[in-house]
DNA sequence: CAGTAATCGAGACGGTACGTCCCGTCTTTAT
DNA sequence: ATAAAGACGGGACGTACCGTCTCGATTACTG
């Protein structure tokens, strides 16, 4: 436990945890206006100082990762049909994307990650967690009998997430509802689902 | 057609970026050492000047795009089986990736593209062309009878490329041969191929 | 004499003298818009090419000198009184200065001259010639008996020109009529003139 | 008065240009080698960065003005005779001029001033202050009775400075001791001094 | 009149300084 | 002792201009 036994002299860090109001403010400030993001600007907007930011996050990119983690998590609903559940997830993504200037953050993060292995260690678990809703949906499909008992869930999850991510962030592809539905249908069928 | 309208008076630009002329190939100089790429360094290595570079490419990123376009194109072989053909393509990618420092260039390009629409106009056609080998392979599979007559080729091409790109460049996923084989199998089966 | 003995084949320089129409055009183009003067701009305005300009003048500054030499020469009038004649000269200067953007050219020339001795050789004779009108006026004053027979004309000329130039171009001083009249009066009196 | 309004928080600027602190004196670095002066070189020599320099001085020329202001001020001595005092001042100028590469700085400054009014506001007061020694000498001459009670001191000061400056920096004139002595004699006589 | 060779306009080229921007660290004063 | 403020060293960026060069097109001389 990192409990301070004795406060000692001097001003203590303002609620020294990531949940502290100050740090929350900073990450929030970073979340808006990702393009042309500058640490000085973030500091100014959060009424913090650059020292404070660098005391908490070793690089600008780490701060962006923190900001990225504030993205709302997708909620897996249960409509009784895999395809519809996946489409619902995609709709949630699209809604998140539209609001806020978070559009370009994923490419930026991925680029930073590519040449800073240290960043990968922080970023990858967060990304991995984003896969969970799809996991839930696919597992439910198995229980429901829409997918075979022995379906490789991880394979399916990654395929769906990879394609979705590509279409949303990276490639100049069609990310509209109908196009994505087609993709999901092929994946489900390839996984052995009946009726697609 | 890129027909020269009229030569007119004036010294024409060296064709250095195409065949190389009296100075070194600039794009080639940019190709090596992508991380920490500096225009001054590129200029020095190519025995060119920054002016010359900026006269040809409006931004550093445009130059990188040109450098990216020197990547060897994948050759679609014909082994008589779709899956093997696709796996061969993937093997070529892996080989290209290993040699050269081109590793981090894709994420960088994608990030730059995300916030410079002008760059997208130049980059997207080049990316699109990279899809061709897969197109060829899928079409051959249809002719061969491995895929149904009415297969949506574009759908398949994009799915395969999206997933491959994700695994190779963007996501912390398994891009090994066996893992990719699994993915391809699911896609092919999803498209209606028999025997996978 | 630099007379071409035999013309030989080939196109001769277009009226290869400073009086040639083409060169006149160039110097004229340089005369307008001295601040932010660029050889490319001069070339464009004169419909000449940089090569042509550099064939005639070894540096930008030499061209400016040529342009400077187009300044109208001051005409020494004879009113019967030295002081009035000098004031008339000053009025002419002021008029020249007001029209045209030639304002900053003298400082520029002087600065260039300071670090390019070669330029001094070209510029100094031209400047020296600008002293002539004052010489004429002072000599007339001697003949007229307004100045002593043994007046050091050169001393007077240089003093008058130095002060005038300082006030007009270099120092933040008063170059108005009355102020200059005071100056001239002191110089004349110092030279031994009676009645000032 | 340049009163500090309020220190407030934040690291204050180093006073390097005034007393020198943890890095070398920037203006001093600029003072040496005026011709071919490069901000990068100044920065390197002063162990400072371009940012630091541009934070203090808006333009290269402003820095040069600051460097110019380090020129030693002339000391008005009192020999009992105006002419000798003025000649002593001139001797000091000549000595300053000889040592150091400051030779070309005045023309440069004047040229820059001519097309940047903002620079004039900074430069002019400094130049004006350089006139003081002559003022002192002329006033003493009046008290001493060498010049009339009602002498226009400012007129004399400016005439002397204008001519001196012209001969030293701008015009291709004789700035030797005897020549200058002649000039001073004429000015003094013109101002009503007796015995010249 | 036809051939030919120097000059011309246009502008690309290598080089280099400029002034701006941002990063991540450091140094103050205020709390 | 920490925080806010922001100065600092470092270094890349993209712009501007210089003086040289390389083209194709345009001439005036020569044969």
mmCIF file of C-alpha atoms in Angstrom, chain D residues 30-196:
data_model
loop_
_atom_site.group_PDB
_atom_site.id
_atom_site.type_symbol
_atom_site.label_atom_id
_atom_site.label_comp_id
_atom_site.label_asym_id
_atom_site.label_seq_id
_atom_site.Cartn_x
_atom_site.Cartn_y
_atom_site.Cartn_z
ATOM 1 C CA UNK D 30 26.350 39.122 -31.022
ATOM 2 C CA UNK D 31 28.812 41.975 -30.657
ATOM 3 C CA UNK D 32 31.713 40.037 -32.025
ATOM 4 C CA UNK D 33 31.646 39.263 -35.732
ATOM 5 C CA UNK D 34 28.879 41.424 -36.992
ATOM 6 C CA UNK D 35 29.318 40.634 -40.644
ATOM 7 C CA UNK D 36 27.773 37.339 -41.519
ATOM 8 C CA UNK D 37 26.039 37.295 -38.182
ATOM 9 C CA UNK D 38 23.753 34.330 -37.798
ATOM 10 C CA UNK D 39 21.311 33.829 -35.001
ATOM 11 C CA UNK D 40 22.223 30.159 -34.783
ATOM 12 C CA UNK D 41 25.852 31.092 -34.409
ATOM 13 C CA UNK D 42 25.079 33.675 -31.770
ATOM 14 C CA UNK D 43 23.024 31.107 -29.916
ATOM 15 C CA UNK D 44 25.785 28.559 -30.093
ATOM 16 C CA UNK D 45 28.413 31.001 -28.928
ATOM 17 C CA UNK D 46 26.239 32.126 -26.025
ATOM 18 C CA UNK D 47 25.235 28.586 -25.148
ATOM 19 C CA UNK D 48 21.664 29.745 -25.519
ATOM 20 C CA UNK D 49 18.922 28.631 -27.857
ATOM 21 C CA UNK D 50 17.219 30.497 -30.624
ATOM 22 C CA UNK D 51 13.988 30.389 -28.642
ATOM 23 C CA UNK D 52 15.605 32.264 -25.803
ATOM 24 C CA UNK D 53 16.917 34.914 -28.112
ATOM 25 C CA UNK D 54 13.644 35.408 -29.883
ATOM 26 C CA UNK D 55 11.842 35.567 -26.568
ATOM 27 C CA UNK D 56 13.868 38.653 -25.686
ATOM 28 C CA UNK D 57 14.283 40.382 -28.993
ATOM 29 C CA UNK D 58 11.597 40.337 -31.665
ATOM 30 C CA UNK D 59 14.077 40.491 -34.516
ATOM 31 C CA UNK D 60 17.662 39.895 -35.268
ATOM 32 C CA UNK D 61 18.025 43.618 -35.681
ATOM 33 C CA UNK D 62 16.778 44.318 -32.181
ATOM 34 C CA UNK D 63 19.494 42.079 -30.886
ATOM 35 C CA UNK D 64 22.032 43.994 -32.900
ATOM 36 C CA UNK D 65 20.706 47.194 -31.394
ATOM 37 C CA UNK D 66 21.286 45.736 -27.959
ATOM 38 C CA UNK D 67 24.782 44.737 -28.969
ATOM 39 C CA UNK D 68 25.386 48.201 -30.344
ATOM 40 C CA UNK D 69 24.407 49.683 -27.027
ATOM 41 C CA UNK D 70 27.398 47.956 -25.443
ATOM 42 C CA UNK D 71 29.695 50.215 -27.319
ATOM 43 C CA UNK D 72 31.715 52.182 -24.829
ATOM 44 C CA UNK D 73 30.285 55.615 -24.222
ATOM 45 C CA UNK D 74 32.565 58.518 -25.026
ATOM 46 C CA UNK D 75 33.871 60.506 -22.064
ATOM 47 C CA UNK D 76 33.940 64.290 -22.414
ATOM 48 C CA UNK D 77 37.225 65.533 -21.028
ATOM 49 C CA UNK D 78 37.988 69.124 -20.140
ATOM 50 C CA UNK D 79 41.202 70.475 -21.581
ATOM 51 C CA UNK D 80 40.098 74.072 -21.324
ATOM 52 C CA UNK D 81 39.520 74.350 -25.065
ATOM 53 C CA UNK D 82 36.416 73.311 -27.044
ATOM 54 C CA UNK D 83 38.251 72.268 -30.138
ATOM 55 C CA UNK D 84 40.670 70.108 -28.209
ATOM 56 C CA UNK D 85 37.820 68.518 -26.269
ATOM 57 C CA UNK D 86 35.994 67.667 -29.476
ATOM 58 C CA UNK D 87 39.143 66.285 -31.046
ATOM 59 C CA UNK D 88 39.643 64.104 -27.984
ATOM 60 C CA UNK D 89 36.133 62.736 -28.418
ATOM 61 C CA UNK D 90 36.874 61.970 -32.033
ATOM 62 C CA UNK D 91 40.059 60.197 -31.045
ATOM 63 C CA UNK D 92 38.064 58.013 -28.683
ATOM 64 C CA UNK D 93 35.654 57.128 -31.507
ATOM 65 C CA UNK D 94 38.514 56.183 -33.764
ATOM 66 C CA UNK D 95 39.992 53.978 -31.081
ATOM 67 C CA UNK D 96 36.668 52.191 -30.502
ATOM 68 C CA UNK D 97 36.224 51.743 -34.174
ATOM 69 C CA UNK D 98 39.574 50.183 -34.749
ATOM 70 C CA UNK D 99 39.224 47.529 -32.117
ATOM 71 C CA UNK D 100 36.422 45.094 -32.705
ATOM 72 C CA UNK D 101 34.495 44.192 -35.790
ATOM 73 C CA UNK D 102 31.894 46.766 -35.081
ATOM 74 C CA UNK D 103 32.888 48.646 -38.168
ATOM 75 C CA UNK D 104 29.930 47.779 -40.327
ATOM 76 C CA UNK D 105 27.267 47.778 -37.689
ATOM 77 C CA UNK D 106 26.094 51.359 -37.974
ATOM 78 C CA UNK D 107 25.244 51.196 -41.677
ATOM 79 C CA UNK D 108 23.460 47.931 -41.078
ATOM 80 C CA UNK D 109 21.440 49.346 -38.244
ATOM 81 C CA UNK D 110 20.542 52.427 -40.189
ATOM 82 C CA UNK D 111 19.425 50.349 -43.148
ATOM 83 C CA UNK D 112 17.311 48.122 -40.935
ATOM 84 C CA UNK D 113 15.851 51.130 -39.188
ATOM 85 C CA UNK D 114 14.858 52.636 -42.510
ATOM 86 C CA UNK D 115 12.372 49.897 -43.223
ATOM 87 C CA UNK D 116 11.299 48.820 -39.770
ATOM 88 C CA UNK D 117 9.737 51.704 -37.900
ATOM 89 C CA UNK D 118 9.472 49.546 -34.818
ATOM 90 C CA UNK D 119 13.220 49.333 -34.752
ATOM 91 C CA UNK D 120 13.515 53.103 -34.899
ATOM 92 C CA UNK D 121 11.658 53.408 -31.623
ATOM 93 C CA UNK D 122 14.285 51.316 -29.921
ATOM 94 C CA UNK D 123 17.307 52.624 -31.717
ATOM 95 C CA UNK D 124 16.673 56.349 -31.751
ATOM 96 C CA UNK D 125 16.824 56.945 -27.992
ATOM 97 C CA UNK D 126 20.098 55.078 -27.820
ATOM 98 C CA UNK D 127 21.539 57.176 -30.588
ATOM 99 C CA UNK D 128 20.246 60.315 -28.991
ATOM 100 C CA UNK D 129 22.083 59.428 -25.803
ATOM 101 C CA UNK D 130 25.328 59.202 -27.755
ATOM 102 C CA UNK D 131 25.045 62.913 -28.397
ATOM 103 C CA UNK D 132 25.424 63.784 -24.724
ATOM 104 C CA UNK D 133 29.207 64.111 -24.547
ATOM 105 C CA UNK D 134 29.152 66.740 -27.269
ATOM 106 C CA UNK D 135 26.381 68.565 -25.459
ATOM 107 C CA UNK D 136 28.498 68.684 -22.336
ATOM 108 C CA UNK D 137 31.464 70.030 -24.220
ATOM 109 C CA UNK D 138 29.517 72.746 -25.998
ATOM 110 C CA UNK D 139 27.821 73.851 -22.775
ATOM 111 C CA UNK D 140 31.171 74.079 -21.062
ATOM 112 C CA UNK D 141 32.414 76.187 -23.963
ATOM 113 C CA UNK D 142 29.562 78.603 -23.402
ATOM 114 C CA UNK D 143 30.305 78.849 -19.695
ATOM 115 C CA UNK D 144 33.920 79.306 -20.509
ATOM 116 C CA UNK D 145 33.049 82.092 -22.885
ATOM 117 C CA UNK D 146 34.361 80.366 -25.979
ATOM 118 C CA UNK D 147 30.882 80.311 -27.456
ATOM 119 C CA UNK D 148 28.231 83.038 -27.222
ATOM 120 C CA UNK D 149 25.656 82.867 -24.440
ATOM 121 C CA UNK D 150 22.800 82.362 -26.906
ATOM 122 C CA UNK D 151 24.429 79.576 -28.921
ATOM 123 C CA UNK D 152 21.935 76.992 -30.228
ATOM 124 C CA UNK D 153 23.538 74.009 -28.548
ATOM 125 C CA UNK D 154 21.314 71.421 -30.187
ATOM 126 C CA UNK D 155 22.106 72.742 -33.609
ATOM 127 C CA UNK D 156 25.807 72.493 -32.934
ATOM 128 C CA UNK D 157 25.553 69.055 -31.399
ATOM 129 C CA UNK D 158 23.670 67.658 -34.351
ATOM 130 C CA UNK D 159 25.962 69.231 -36.886
ATOM 131 C CA UNK D 160 29.012 67.803 -35.227
ATOM 132 C CA UNK D 161 27.507 64.364 -34.801
ATOM 133 C CA UNK D 162 26.061 64.249 -38.294
ATOM 134 C CA UNK D 163 29.336 65.087 -39.927
ATOM 135 C CA UNK D 164 31.311 62.763 -37.703
ATOM 136 C CA UNK D 165 28.946 59.899 -38.343
ATOM 137 C CA UNK D 166 28.959 60.471 -42.075
ATOM 138 C CA UNK D 167 32.719 60.448 -42.230
ATOM 139 C CA UNK D 168 33.138 57.494 -39.936
ATOM 140 C CA UNK D 169 30.446 55.196 -41.215
ATOM 141 C CA UNK D 170 28.645 56.289 -44.308
ATOM 142 C CA UNK D 171 30.472 58.382 -46.829
ATOM 143 C CA UNK D 172 33.801 57.795 -48.547
ATOM 144 C CA UNK D 173 35.270 60.823 -46.823
ATOM 145 C CA UNK D 174 38.408 61.651 -44.968
ATOM 146 C CA UNK D 175 37.975 60.950 -41.251
ATOM 147 C CA UNK D 176 41.551 61.616 -40.260
ATOM 148 C CA UNK D 177 42.401 63.926 -37.399
ATOM 149 C CA UNK D 178 43.424 66.992 -39.445
ATOM 150 C CA UNK D 179 40.399 66.753 -41.708
ATOM 151 C CA UNK D 180 38.039 66.519 -38.779
ATOM 152 C CA UNK D 181 39.786 69.390 -37.049
ATOM 153 C CA UNK D 182 39.039 71.561 -40.053
ATOM 154 C CA UNK D 183 35.394 70.617 -39.910
ATOM 155 C CA UNK D 184 35.101 71.349 -36.223
ATOM 156 C CA UNK D 185 36.798 74.693 -36.721
ATOM 157 C CA UNK D 186 34.248 75.725 -39.327
ATOM 158 C CA UNK D 187 31.349 74.653 -37.164
ATOM 159 C CA UNK D 188 32.670 76.464 -34.123
ATOM 160 C CA UNK D 189 33.352 79.601 -36.107
ATOM 161 C CA UNK D 190 29.921 79.349 -37.645
ATOM 162 C CA UNK D 191 28.441 79.147 -34.163
ATOM 163 C CA UNK D 192 30.193 82.351 -33.240
ATOM 164 C CA UNK D 193 33.276 81.091 -31.459
ATOM 165 C CA UNK D 194 36.161 83.460 -31.363
ATOM 166 C CA UNK D 195 39.660 82.577 -32.440
ATOM 167 C CA UNK D 196 38.970 79.906 -35.079
#
